Short mmCIF file of C-alpha atoms in Angstrom, two decimals:
data_model
loop_
_atom_site.label_atom_id
_atom_site.label_comp_id
_atom_site.label_asym_id
_atom_site.label_seq_id
_atom_site.Cartn_x
_atom_site.Cartn_y
_atom_site.Cartn_z
CA MET A 35 93.40 103.69 101.18
CA GLU A 36 90.94 101.71 103.22
CA ASN A 37 90.34 98.36 101.49
CA LEU A 38 87.52 96.91 103.09
CA LEU A 39 87.25 93.82 100.52
CA LYS A 40 88.70 91.72 98.53
CA ILE A 41 87.65 88.64 95.77
CA ARG A 42 90.31 86.76 94.53
CA LEU A 43 89.47 84.41 91.37
CA ARG A 44 91.65 82.24 89.28
CA ALA A 45 89.96 80.13 85.96
CA LYS A 46 92.44 77.55 84.75
CA SER A 47 92.33 74.53 82.45
CA HIS A 48 95.30 72.72 81.46
CA GLY A 49 94.00 71.23 78.06
CA LEU A 50 92.26 74.45 77.11
CA GLY A 51 95.29 76.30 77.85
CA VAL A 52 93.49 79.45 80.56
CA ASP A 53 95.26 80.05 83.30
CA ARG A 54 93.46 83.16 84.02
CA GLU A 55 93.83 84.95 87.40
CA TYR A 56 90.60 87.66 88.55
CA THR A 57 89.98 90.83 91.55
CA ILE A 58 88.05 92.64 93.20
CA GLY A 59 87.84 95.29 96.08
CA MET A 60 86.63 97.34 97.64
CA GLY A 61 87.35 100.33 99.66
CA LYS A 62 87.45 103.98 100.72
CA ASP A 63 90.24 106.59 100.14
CA LEU A 64 91.57 109.70 101.91
CA PHE A 65 88.23 111.65 100.52
CA GLN A 66 85.71 109.04 101.72
CA GLN A 67 84.25 107.73 99.00
CA TRP A 68 83.88 104.09 97.95
CA TYR A 69 86.14 102.47 95.38
CA VAL A 70 86.00 99.70 93.55
CA THR A 71 89.23 97.98 92.11
CA ILE A 72 89.66 95.21 89.70
CA SER A 73 92.54 93.51 88.22
CA PHE A 74 92.73 90.92 85.66
CA GLY A 75 94.89 88.84 83.37
CA ARG A 76 96.61 85.81 82.55
CA PHE A 77 97.72 83.73 86.12
CA ASP A 78 101.29 85.62 87.58
CA MET A 79 101.80 88.09 84.40
CA LEU A 80 101.16 91.20 84.96
CA GLY A 81 97.41 92.54 83.97
CA THR A 82 95.19 95.25 83.50
CA ASP A 83 92.95 97.48 86.54
CA ARG A 84 90.82 99.40 87.18
CA THR A 85 89.11 101.68 89.07
CA THR A 86 86.10 103.22 90.03
CA ARG A 87 85.45 105.69 92.79
CA PHE A 88 81.21 105.66 94.36
CA THR A 89 79.47 107.99 96.60
CA ILE A 90 77.20 106.15 97.87
CA GLN A 91 78.14 102.21 99.20
CA GLY A 92 75.70 100.39 97.35
CA GLU A 93 76.63 101.34 94.08
CA ALA A 94 80.21 99.37 94.86
CA LEU A 95 78.26 97.08 95.43
CA ARG A 96 76.43 96.80 92.83
CA VAL A 97 78.88 97.07 90.61
CA ILE A 98 80.84 93.04 92.55
CA HIS A 99 77.45 92.18 92.46
CA GLN A 100 77.18 92.16 88.49
CA LYS A 101 81.18 91.74 88.07
CA LEU A 102 80.80 88.68 89.94
CA LYS A 103 77.93 87.79 88.16
CA GLN A 104 79.79 87.61 84.99
CA ARG A 105 82.87 85.72 85.86
CA LEU A 106 80.21 83.48 87.30
CA SER A 107 79.72 83.17 83.24
CA SER A 108 82.77 82.43 82.31
CA SER A 109 82.68 78.33 81.40
CA ASN A 110 80.56 79.94 78.33
CA ARG A 111 82.63 81.94 77.09
CA LYS A 112 86.46 80.48 78.25
CA GLY A 113 85.61 76.73 78.12
CA CYS A 114 86.23 77.00 82.29
CA SER A 115 84.77 78.35 84.66
CA TYR A 116 86.18 80.94 87.16
CA GLN A 117 87.13 79.73 91.11
CA ILE A 118 87.62 81.60 94.27
CA VAL A 119 91.22 81.62 95.61
CA SER A 120 90.86 83.42 98.87
CA PHE A 121 87.69 85.39 99.72
CA ASP A 122 88.78 88.24 102.31
CA GLY A 123 87.11 91.06 104.29
CA SER A 124 85.37 93.45 107.32
CA ASP A 125 82.33 91.22 108.72
CA ASP A 126 81.35 94.73 108.19
CA ILE A 127 82.34 94.55 104.69
CA LEU A 128 81.36 90.12 104.56
CA SER A 129 77.74 90.67 106.10
CA LEU A 130 76.86 92.93 102.29
CA VAL A 131 77.46 90.85 100.36
CA ASN A 132 75.38 89.27 98.65
CA LYS A 133 76.26 85.44 99.19
CA THR A 134 73.95 83.18 96.89
CA ILE A 135 76.07 84.68 94.44
CA ILE A 136 79.83 83.26 95.91
CA GLU A 137 77.94 80.37 97.61
CA ARG A 138 78.07 79.01 93.64
CA PHE A 139 82.08 79.59 92.66
CA SER A 140 83.74 76.68 93.83
CA LYS A 141 86.83 76.70 96.04
CA PHE A 142 90.72 76.95 93.98
CA GLU A 143 92.44 73.54 94.18
CA ASP A 144 94.93 73.60 92.24
CA LYS A 145 95.79 70.43 90.73
#
């Protein structure tokens, strides 16, 4: 498996008792199929992993954009917002990711 994109997000609020991590990755497998892997759960705990496969890269990117938009609305549901911990990927893939969505996340600073 070839990992081409990995975005780590974290929502943390001591007052609300929230400390969640959300990781989304994209890559190509041995059969040249695109996949999106999503991991989520409490920070530093074993969480849930889900992998979905796609034949077209655009479909995988659409799912990534959709999931990132959902994380942006977390402050309405959880009371605190997700922030970017890391944003890594190949230059080709990074150029395809919607920058306006990424820019709406603030940088995570552990307080």
